[in-house]
XYZ file of N, CA, C and O in Angstrom:
708
model
N 30.425 1.004 -1.621
C 30.059 2.316 -2.354
C 29.629 1.828 -3.961
O 29.658 1.053 -4.095
N 28.256 2.164 -3.698
C 27.077 2.021 -4.971
C 27.559 3.013 -5.888
O 28.212 4.350 -5.812
N 27.851 2.715 -7.409
C 27.978 3.515 -8.341
C 26.768 4.455 -8.809
O 25.084 4.089 -8.503
N 26.585 5.175 -9.970
C 25.607 5.855 -9.798
C 24.507 5.391 -10.637
O 23.629 5.484 -9.799
N 24.827 4.357 -11.450
C 23.468 3.182 -11.792
C 22.852 2.779 -10.631
O 21.426 2.670 -10.608
N 23.495 1.784 -9.540
C 23.017 1.788 -8.431
C 22.462 2.506 -7.462
O 21.163 2.145 -6.928
N 22.956 3.580 -7.332
C 22.036 4.752 -6.409
C 20.931 5.088 -7.393
O 19.971 4.808 -6.492
N 20.782 5.065 -8.580
C 19.641 5.372 -9.195
C 18.298 4.453 -9.084
O 17.539 4.583 -8.634
N 18.814 3.334 -9.244
C 18.162 2.241 -9.110
C 17.636 1.987 -7.570
O 16.046 1.732 -7.249
N 18.593 2.302 -6.674
C 18.059 2.131 -5.027
C 16.901 3.305 -5.025
O 16.145 3.187 -4.219
N 17.402 4.687 -5.194
C 16.431 5.851 -5.592
C 14.993 5.506 -5.836
O 13.814 5.842 -5.538
N 14.778 4.778 -7.041
C 13.847 3.809 -7.553
C 12.869 3.477 -6.685
O 11.772 3.422 -6.154
N 13.700 2.409 -6.205
C 12.677 1.413 -5.371
C 12.717 2.042 -4.226
O 11.106 1.805 -3.743
N 13.370 3.054 -3.388
C 13.040 3.891 -2.493
C 11.638 4.895 -2.678
O 10.733 4.467 -1.899
N 11.499 5.214 -3.670
C 10.302 6.139 -3.820
C 9.227 5.099 -4.169
O 8.474 5.657 -3.658
N 8.959 3.922 -5.194
C 8.325 3.100 -5.193
C 7.521 2.366 -4.145
O 6.611 2.746 -3.859
N 8.351 2.290 -2.892
C 8.097 2.233 -1.709
C 7.780 2.711 -0.091
O 7.423 2.473 0.629
N 7.772 4.110 -0.487
C 7.666 5.029 0.165
C 6.268 4.828 1.035
O 6.190 4.355 2.178
N 4.923 4.328 0.472
C 4.102 4.267 0.947
C 4.004 2.822 1.828
O 3.402 3.412 2.774
N 4.319 2.323 1.382
C 4.368 0.840 2.044
C 5.247 0.885 3.284
O 4.291 0.227 4.466
N 6.227 1.315 3.137
C 6.708 1.938 4.657
C 6.048 2.849 5.432
O 6.087 2.408 7.223
N 5.709 3.494 5.093
C 4.596 4.494 5.945
C 3.278 3.683 6.368
O 3.284 3.801 7.570
N 2.644 2.896 5.551
C 1.848 2.231 6.183
C 2.150 1.341 7.156
O 1.149 1.010 8.037
N 3.541 0.738 6.546
C 3.722 -0.049 7.819
C 3.987 0.217 9.306
O 4.155 -0.326 10.279
N 4.877 1.260 9.132
C 5.448 1.982 10.686
C 3.781 2.449 11.198
O 3.564 2.916 12.048
N 2.665 2.742 10.441
C 1.742 3.425 10.702
C 0.838 2.321 11.520
O 0.175 2.198 12.770
N 0.617 1.270 11.126
C 0.119 -0.232 11.390
C 1.159 -0.305 13.260
O 0.603 -0.962 13.948
N 2.336 -0.367 13.175
C 3.182 -0.198 14.206
C 3.354 0.800 15.431
O 2.810 0.569 16.627
N 2.538 1.971 15.069
C 2.671 3.132 15.912
C 1.265 3.807 15.940
O 1.060 4.069 16.979
N 0.662 3.686 15.100
C -0.854 4.292 15.247
C -0.951 5.734 15.152
O -1.920 6.209 14.842
N -0.372 6.588 15.744
C 0.434 8.134 16.161
C 0.268 8.450 15.544
O 2.219 8.574 14.793
N 0.002 9.318 14.620
C 0.524 10.077 12.906
C 1.769 10.906 13.534
O 3.054 10.821 12.905
N 1.961 11.707 14.395
C 3.059 12.474 14.785
C 4.300 11.264 14.948
O 5.371 11.495 14.736
N 4.173 10.494 15.254
C 5.251 9.549 16.020
C 5.530 8.912 14.468
O 6.706 8.597 14.676
N 4.842 8.371 13.930
C 4.773 7.562 12.324
C 5.826 8.698 11.520
O 6.535 8.341 11.075
N 5.751 10.195 11.466
C 5.996 10.918 10.551
C 7.480 10.884 11.611
O 8.055 10.421 10.263
N 7.547 11.152 12.462
C 8.993 11.135 13.010
C 9.847 10.072 12.732
O 10.954 9.761 12.512
N 9.137 8.785 12.895
C 9.916 7.752 12.837
C 10.176 7.275 11.270
O 11.245 6.781 10.442
N 8.891 7.845 10.401
C 8.925 7.521 8.921
C 10.839 8.727 8.252
O 11.349 8.140 7.762
N 10.704 9.628 9.007
C 11.513 10.564 8.903
C 13.049 9.893 9.090
O 14.068 10.249 8.120
N 13.530 9.564 10.481
C 14.385 8.342 10.533
C 14.828 7.515 9.905
O 15.694 7.357 9.346
N 13.633 6.910 9.553
C 13.633 5.604 8.447
C 14.275 5.865 7.002
O 15.223 4.997 6.710
N 13.620 7.068 6.539
C 14.401 7.448 5.388
C 16.004 7.567 5.376
O 16.338 7.217 4.471
N 16.481 8.335 6.072
C 17.577 9.234 6.534
C 18.364 7.970 6.701
O 19.312 7.081 6.201
N 17.759 6.673 7.616
C 18.484 5.638 8.037
C 18.454 4.633 6.428
O 19.670 4.130 6.031
N 17.527 4.386 5.677
C 17.574 3.680 4.366
C 18.865 4.118 3.167
O 19.467 3.192 2.875
N 18.888 5.849 3.170
C 19.424 6.084 2.268
C 21.097 6.193 2.739
O 22.358 5.883 2.199
N 21.119 6.348 4.500
C 22.382 5.776 4.786
C 23.138 4.597 4.711
O 24.058 3.812 4.150
N 21.789 3.637 4.274
C 22.533 2.550 4.533
C 22.380 1.874 2.952
O 22.206 0.411 2.692
N 22.000 2.680 2.214
C 21.991 2.003 0.511
C 22.913 0.887 -0.048
O 22.509 -0.062 -0.269
N 24.218 1.041 0.431
C 25.002 -0.018 -0.262
C 24.581 -1.354 0.208
O 25.689 -2.188 0.030
N 24.167 -0.828 1.616
C 23.848 -2.402 2.232
C 22.801 -3.341 1.818
O 22.558 -4.703 1.803
N 21.959 -2.481 1.021
C 20.825 -3.326 0.190
C 21.385 -4.060 -1.000
O 22.479 -3.614 -1.731
N 20.957 -5.458 -0.913
C 21.656 -6.404 -1.889
C 20.554 -6.506 -3.229
O 19.295 -6.619 -2.778
N 21.165 -5.959 -4.270
C 20.104 -5.361 -5.633
C 19.348 -7.072 -6.033
O 20.464 -7.796 -5.793
N 17.800 -6.948 -6.399
C 17.426 -8.308 -6.548
C 16.637 -9.118 -5.597
O 15.862 -9.279 -5.902
N 16.773 -8.486 -4.206
C 15.978 -9.085 -3.153
C 14.807 -8.102 -2.829
O 14.924 -7.356 -3.670
N 14.450 -8.172 -2.186
C 12.919 -7.785 -1.892
C 12.880 -6.194 -0.870
O 13.328 -6.730 0.126
N 13.126 -5.661 -2.104
C 12.889 -4.368 -1.103
C 12.420 -3.747 -0.362
O 12.367 -3.678 0.937
N 11.638 -3.972 -0.453
C 10.307 -3.683 0.421
C 10.288 -4.203 2.035
O 10.288 -4.079 2.802
N 10.585 -5.809 1.867
C 10.887 -6.508 2.949
C 11.715 -5.663 3.749
O 11.787 -5.953 4.780
N 12.853 -5.203 3.163
C 14.327 -4.964 3.642
C 13.808 -3.505 4.088
O 14.599 -3.543 5.518
N 13.222 -2.798 3.527
C 13.306 -1.925 4.269
C 12.045 -1.657 5.594
O 12.675 -0.884 6.267
N 10.991 -2.448 5.163
C 10.299 -2.426 6.537
C 10.377 -2.591 7.462
O 10.647 -2.902 8.362
N 11.334 -3.989 7.403
C 12.261 -4.275 8.250
C 13.093 -3.210 9.008
O 13.498 -3.300 10.581
N 13.872 -2.211 8.289
C 14.627 -1.145 8.988
C 13.853 -0.242 9.724
O 14.097 0.431 10.725
N 12.393 -0.269 9.104
C 11.391 0.996 9.598
C 11.022 0.140 10.910
O 10.917 1.236 12.159
N 10.533 -1.255 10.921
C 10.434 -1.423 11.808
C 11.454 -1.610 13.300
O 11.158 -1.195 14.634
N 12.702 -1.806 13.117
C 13.338 -1.545 13.939
C 13.922 0.141 14.261
O 13.675 0.529 15.656
N 13.506 0.729 13.499
C 13.258 2.374 13.972
C 12.376 2.510 14.830
O 12.230 2.997 15.909
N 11.171 2.048 14.178
C 9.962 2.310 15.653
C 10.018 1.391 16.691
O 9.585 2.010 17.970
N 11.045 0.022 17.170
C 11.269 -0.145 18.195
C 12.176 0.457 18.898
O 11.893 0.998 20.152
N 13.123 1.238 18.279
C 14.296 2.410 19.128
C 13.055 3.171 19.264
O 13.041 4.037 20.600
N 12.660 3.489 18.525
C 11.223 5.015 18.874
C 10.701 4.850 20.175
O 10.612 5.407 20.859
N 9.869 3.379 20.177
C 9.005 3.029 21.343
C 9.814 3.046 22.830
O 9.238 3.583 23.402
N 10.975 2.546 22.697
C 12.080 2.383 23.840
C 12.267 3.562 24.313
O 12.218 4.272 25.516
N 12.451 4.582 23.470
C 12.789 5.986 24.248
C 11.834 6.419 24.828
O 11.932 7.533 25.485
N 10.482 6.331 23.908
C 9.373 6.826 24.491
C 8.738 6.200 25.819
O 7.212 6.850 26.275
N 9.070 5.307 26.283
C 8.953 4.370 27.512
C 8.183 5.209 28.522
O 6.864 5.307 29.467
N 8.796 6.606 28.505
C 8.438 7.077 30.116
C 7.338 7.839 29.896
O 6.196 8.254 30.334
N 6.798 7.904 28.322
C 5.063 8.258 28.152
C 4.157 7.617 28.481
O 4.272 6.184 28.891
N 2.786 7.755 28.052
C 1.963 6.942 28.380
C 2.077 5.230 28.413
O 2.727 5.295 27.657
N 1.183 4.646 28.573
C 1.640 3.102 28.643
C 1.081 2.221 26.900
O 0.761 2.895 26.136
N 2.296 1.664 26.830
C 2.533 1.479 25.250
C 1.973 0.134 24.987
O 1.998 -0.857 26.010
N 1.620 -0.343 23.892
C 1.552 -1.592 23.025
C 2.816 -2.721 23.818
O 3.868 -2.260 23.475
N 2.375 -4.203 23.934
C 3.675 -4.683 24.044
C 4.749 -5.000 22.966
O 3.694 -5.053 22.128
N 5.534 -5.307 22.789
C 6.487 -5.273 21.585
C 5.951 -6.685 20.760
O 5.818 -6.500 19.560
N 5.778 -7.996 21.771
C 5.105 -8.936 21.034
C 3.894 -8.828 20.316
O 3.693 -9.131 19.256
N 2.576 -7.587 20.851
C 1.503 -7.508 20.608
C 1.920 -6.692 19.156
O 0.924 -6.888 17.548
N 2.796 -5.655 19.014
C 3.330 -5.120 18.082
C 3.658 -5.737 16.718
O 3.349 -5.373 15.519
N 4.620 -6.414 16.995
C 5.312 -7.536 16.173
C 3.833 -7.938 15.420
O 3.779 -8.662 14.049
N 2.825 -8.905 16.135
C 1.746 -9.794 15.506
C 0.985 -8.708 14.340
O 0.945 -9.254 13.407
N 1.165 -7.625 14.814
C 0.294 -6.816 14.384
C 0.797 -6.326 13.359
O 0.113 -5.698 12.004
N 1.977 -6.186 13.274
C 2.573 -5.545 12.144
C 2.532 -7.018 11.053
O 2.920 -6.714 9.675
N 2.953 -7.940 11.321
C 2.854 -8.917 11.020
C 1.383 -9.392 9.678
O 1.573 -9.628 8.727
N 0.466 -9.232 10.285
C -0.883 -8.976 10.040
C -1.307 -7.966 9.068
O -1.347 -8.318 7.813
N -0.180 -6.868 9.324
C -0.333 -5.766 7.977
C 0.286 -6.280 7.014
O 0.123 -5.645 6.035
N 1.473 -6.824 7.288
C 2.472 -7.247 6.189
C 1.589 -8.308 5.449
O 1.470 -8.303 3.903
N 0.942 -9.131 5.922
C -0.028 -10.025 5.195
C -0.763 -9.615 4.371
O -1.286 -10.111 3.364
N -1.319 -8.371 4.784
C -3.039 -7.580 4.628
C -2.476 -7.027 3.192
O -2.882 -7.359 2.271
N -0.934 -6.619 3.458
C -0.378 -5.561 2.495
C -0.430 -6.460 1.035
O -0.595 -5.700 -0.389
N 0.271 -7.242 1.157
C 0.311 -8.411 -0.212
C -0.393 -8.854 -0.329
O -0.620 -8.742 -1.849
N -1.857 -9.082 0.132
C -2.805 -9.491 -0.725
C -3.611 -8.304 -1.239
O -4.298 -8.496 -2.217
N -3.905 -7.349 -0.666
C -4.000 -5.804 -1.394
C -3.093 -5.644 -2.572
O -3.483 -5.183 -3.271
N -2.028 -6.089 -2.467
C -1.026 -5.548 -3.700
C -1.752 -6.793 -4.835
O -1.814 -6.148 -6.045
N -1.907 -8.085 -4.378
C -2.257 -9.053 -5.639
C -3.799 -8.534 -6.023
O -3.668 -8.577 -7.460
N -4.810 -7.923 -5.304
C -6.215 -7.440 -5.721
C -6.176 -6.285 -6.650
O -6.766 -5.731 -7.358
N -4.952 -5.506 -6.164
C -5.377 -4.482 -6.726
C -4.246 -4.380 -8.592
O -5.296 -3.981 -9.177
N -3.459 -5.463 -8.638
C -3.095 -5.781 -10.245
C -4.049 -6.613 -10.344
O -4.333 -6.004 -11.406
N -4.802 -7.282 -9.722
C -5.817 -7.958 -10.608
C -7.005 -7.297 -10.808
O -7.403 -7.303 -11.989
N -6.944 -5.752 -10.206
C -8.426 -4.674 -10.320
C -7.515 -4.165 -12.070
O -8.562 -4.176 -12.640
N -6.513 -4.076 -11.637
C -6.190 -3.274 -12.767
C -6.201 -4.013 -14.584
O -6.709 -3.699 -15.436
N -5.857 -5.506 -13.989
C -5.772 -6.407 -15.460
C -7.584 -6.479 -15.803
O -7.711 -6.344 -16.919
N -8.676 -6.293 -14.890
C -9.810 -6.572 -15.238
C -10.177 -5.517 -15.479
O -11.321 -5.590 -16.659
N -9.627 -4.130 -14.948
C -10.292 -2.744 -16.073
C -10.209 -2.759 -16.951
O -11.110 -2.407 -17.835
N -8.761 -3.503 -17.644
C -8.552 -3.301 -19.109
C -9.478 -4.346 -19.725
O -9.747 -4.231 -20.614
N -10.041 -5.304 -19.084
C -11.012 -6.675 -19.933
C -12.040 -5.717 -20.127
O -13.154 -5.943 -20.729
N -12.802 -4.957 -19.268
C -13.981 -4.150 -19.209
C -14.226 -3.284 -20.891
O -13.446 -2.895 -21.435
N -15.536 -3.542 -21.311
C -16.093 -2.623 -22.181
C -15.790 -1.479 -22.162
O -15.641 -0.922 -20.648
N -15.025 -0.273 -23.332
C -15.283 0.901 -22.623
C -15.607 1.826 -21.875
O -15.612 2.490 -21.347
N -16.939 1.746 -22.106
C -17.825 2.623 -21.913
C -17.857 2.135 -20.046
O -18.570 3.157 -19.629
N -17.883 1.031 -19.730
C -17.845 0.399 -18.571
C -16.562 0.690 -17.694
O -16.767 1.799 -16.598
N -15.774 0.810 -18.330
C -14.232 1.604 -17.961
C -14.538 3.300 -17.584
O -14.004 3.387 -16.533
N -15.031 3.361 -18.345
C -15.159 5.243 -18.266
C -15.894 5.270 -16.963
O -15.996 6.016 -16.328
N -17.562 4.925 -17.140
C -18.138 4.878 -16.035
C -17.828 4.963 -14.785
O -17.700 5.806 -13.570
N -16.488 3.541 -14.376
C -16.331 3.603 -13.074
C -15.049 4.306 -12.850
O -15.127 5.163 -11.690
N -14.167 5.067 -14.042
C -12.951 5.918 -13.651
C -13.674 7.606 -13.582
O -13.367 8.376 -12.125
N -15.167 7.816 -14.401
C -15.528 8.882 -13.719
C -16.059 9.176 -12.545
O -15.933 10.363 -11.361
N -16.855 7.526 -12.127
C -17.394 7.814 -10.885
C -16.687 7.543 -9.479
O -16.363 8.489 -8.257
N -15.062 6.992 -10.091
C -14.404 6.930 -8.828
C -13.149 7.588 -8.559
O -12.419 8.223 -7.553
N -12.455 7.751 -10.031
C -11.338 8.484 -9.961
C -10.974 10.048 -9.455
O -10.401 10.622 -9.548
N -12.481 10.648 -10.423
C -12.748 12.303 -9.823
C -13.521 12.113 -8.270
O -13.629 13.404 -8.252
N -13.762 10.920 -7.886
C -14.422 11.356 -6.356
C -15.860 12.025 -6.818
O -16.165 12.764 -6.090
N -16.569 11.554 -7.953
C -17.840 12.468 -8.304
C -18.526 11.425 -7.249
O -18.467 9.875 -7.186
N -19.874 12.504 -6.584
C -20.906 11.135 -5.982
C -21.558 10.472 -7.170
O -21.671 10.930 -8.307
N -22.597 9.452 -7.144
C -23.192 8.976 -8.142
C -24.451 9.739 -8.445
O -24.767 9.840 -9.798
N -24.820 10.694 -7.648
C -25.619 11.712 -7.809
C -25.322 12.647 -8.801
O -26.353 13.559 -9.853
N -23.892 13.217 -8.385
C -23.273 14.308 -9.728
C -23.020 13.840 -11.320
O -23.174 14.208 -11.869
N -22.613 12.253 -11.079
C -22.482 12.014 -12.024
C -23.897 11.660 -12.831
O -24.097 11.736 -14.242
N -24.759 11.347 -12.336
C -25.809 10.782 -12.885
C -26.700 11.942 -13.590
O -26.896 12.249 -14.552
N -26.778 13.585 -13.138
C -26.883 14.748 -13.499
C -25.747 14.815 -14.753
O -26.175 15.637 -15.781
N -24.906 14.804 -14.779
C -24.015 15.254 -15.682
C -24.095 14.319 -16.910
O -24.118 14.732 -18.030
N -24.672 13.075 -16.688
C -24.676 12.261 -18.172
C -26.357 11.949 -18.328
O -26.323 11.552 -19.776
N -26.971 12.978 -17.861
C -28.531 13.002 -17.815
C -29.170 11.287 -17.811
O -29.916 10.969 -18.249
N -28.667 10.730 -16.561
C -29.691 9.662 -16.315
C -29.988 9.461 -14.882
O -29.565 10.639 -14.156
N -31.031 8.464 -14.376
C -31.248 8.698 -13.269
C -30.483 8.007 -12.237
O -29.637 7.089 -12.630
N -30.721 8.532 -10.981
C -29.603 8.305 -10.138
C -29.905 6.703 -9.724
O -28.491 6.246 -9.894
N -31.140 5.931 -9.778
C -31.161 4.756 -9.531
C -30.596 3.859 -10.784
O -30.136 2.820 -10.824
N -30.852 4.624 -12.225
C -30.282 3.912 -13.062
C -28.540 3.278 -13.539
O -27.899 2.512 -13.574
N -28.035 4.666 -12.877
C -26.800 4.546 -12.732
C -26.480 3.853 -12.095
O -25.256 3.107 -11.935
N -27.033 3.817 -10.700
C -26.374 2.894 -9.434
C -26.340 1.338 -9.810
O -25.808 0.837 -9.245
N -27.128 1.249 -10.784
C -27.535 -0.308 -10.643
C -26.408 -0.645 -11.828
O -25.744 -1.628 -12.149
N -25.861 0.374 -13.038
C -25.028 0.084 -13.565
C -23.778 0.001 -13.165
O -22.993 -0.910 -13.491
N -23.454 0.716 -11.897
C -21.888 0.678 -11.187
C -22.337 -0.531 -10.559
O -21.438 -1.371 -10.315
N -23.793 -0.449 -9.797
C -23.461 -2.532 -9.173
C -22.780 -3.201 -10.003
O -22.473 -4.108 -9.980
N -23.582 -3.177 -11.290
C -23.184 -4.559 -11.949
C -21.817 -3.999 -12.412
O -20.714 -5.467 -12.730
N -21.127 -3.320 -12.690
C -19.616 -3.354 -13.592
C -18.583 -3.484 -12.223
O -18.295 -4.325 -12.403
N -19.411 -3.104 -10.963
C -18.195 -3.576 -9.874
C -18.521 -5.003 -9.563
O -17.631 -5.944 -8.966
N -19.678 -5.677 -9.684
C -19.934 -7.461 -9.156
C -19.031 -8.018 -10.608
O -18.460 -8.987 -10.360
N -19.049 -7.264 -11.917
C -18.412 -7.707 -12.846
C -16.909 -7.893 -12.682
O -16.275 -8.859 -12.785
N -16.514 -6.781 -11.800
C -15.121 -6.473 -11.924
C -14.722 -7.533 -10.628
O -13.987 -8.289 -10.610
N -15.675 -7.783 -9.340
C -15.778 -8.434 -8.094
C -15.216 -9.830 -8.822
O -14.254 -10.312 -8.384
N -15.705 -10.607 -9.606
C -15.820 -11.821 -10.563
C -14.578 -12.179 -10.779
O -14.203 -13.332 -10.800
N -14.452 -11.085 -11.562
C -12.624 -10.975 -13.086
C -12.115 -11.152 -11.672
O -11.011 -11.797 -11.588
N -11.584 -10.495 -10.602
C -10.831 -10.411 -9.567
C -10.815 -11.639 -8.861
O -9.821 -12.246 -8.523
N -11.830 -12.003 -8.303
C -12.071 -13.562 -8.056
C -11.072 -14.833 -8.711
O -10.379 -15.203 -7.896
N -11.874 -14.642 -9.904
C -11.326 -15.616 -10.896
C -9.723 -15.271 -10.844
O -8.694 -16.594 -11.361
N -9.303 -14.256 -11.186
C -7.606 -13.715 -11.361
C -6.881 -14.459 -10.233
O -5.625 -14.702 -10.331
N -7.185 -14.236 -9.194
C -6.763 -14.688 -7.664
C -6.677 -15.910 -7.963
O -5.561 -16.657 -7.369
N -7.590 -16.544 -8.220
C -7.949 -18.311 -7.842
C -6.888 -18.723 -8.983
O -6.471 -19.818 -8.242
N -6.915 -18.310 -9.870
C -6.125 -18.506 -11.099
C -4.166 -18.787 -10.617
O -3.530 -19.119 -10.693
N -4.029 -17.548 -10.233
C -2.621 -16.955 -9.533
C -2.576 -18.259 -8.638
O -1.429 -18.977 -8.608
N -3.776 -18.478 -7.866
C -3.311 -19.098 -6.596
C -3.217 -20.673 -6.914
O -2.171 -21.460 -6.409
N -3.741 -21.230 -8.082
C -3.207 -22.686 -8.794
C -2.003 -22.229 -9.196
O -1.536 -23.875 -9.307
N -1.531 -21.481 -9.979
C 0.171 -21.362 -10.309
C 0.903 -21.667 -9.371
O 2.436 -21.806 -9.560
N 0.549 -21.153 -8.180
C 1.535 -21.031 -7.181
C 2.253 -22.561 -6.681
O 1.068 -23.091 -6.433
N 3.487 -22.663 -6.594
C 3.756 -23.717 -5.709
C 3.340 -24.298 -5.129
O 3.013 -23.252 -4.016
């Protein structure tokens, strides 16, 4: 039985990794309604098994494994429906999705670091363009700049970010055992 502090930490980890669990299920099932159903079941199972999680271990790995088992159970129950992928193929796809997810997480962390290193004007430009989902044309009009000039500026900043991310990932790779 978890004490209140352990339960609170578990809930924080659960909330932090919900998107990853959902994405993992989507890689396994691909049908949105199936994913939604299995995700709900997985959430209930995870909360029921909270006392089985060992603090300090990789919560995401544990939770996605539970999600995989729930997806497999769901697929077995649905075998009477249209033809499904083999378990081996689904497992291979899930493994690839997990590998990609880890790389994307590393890249996202590197991007956050690189964004902090940008000059304020460049950082503001990127945030205005992408965080607000503004088109280059709309932003150019708002800033009183030509679309072509703004596009070149954005391309320059994106290239700098790309280089910074690659350097950061290469440096991280060198420090790994």
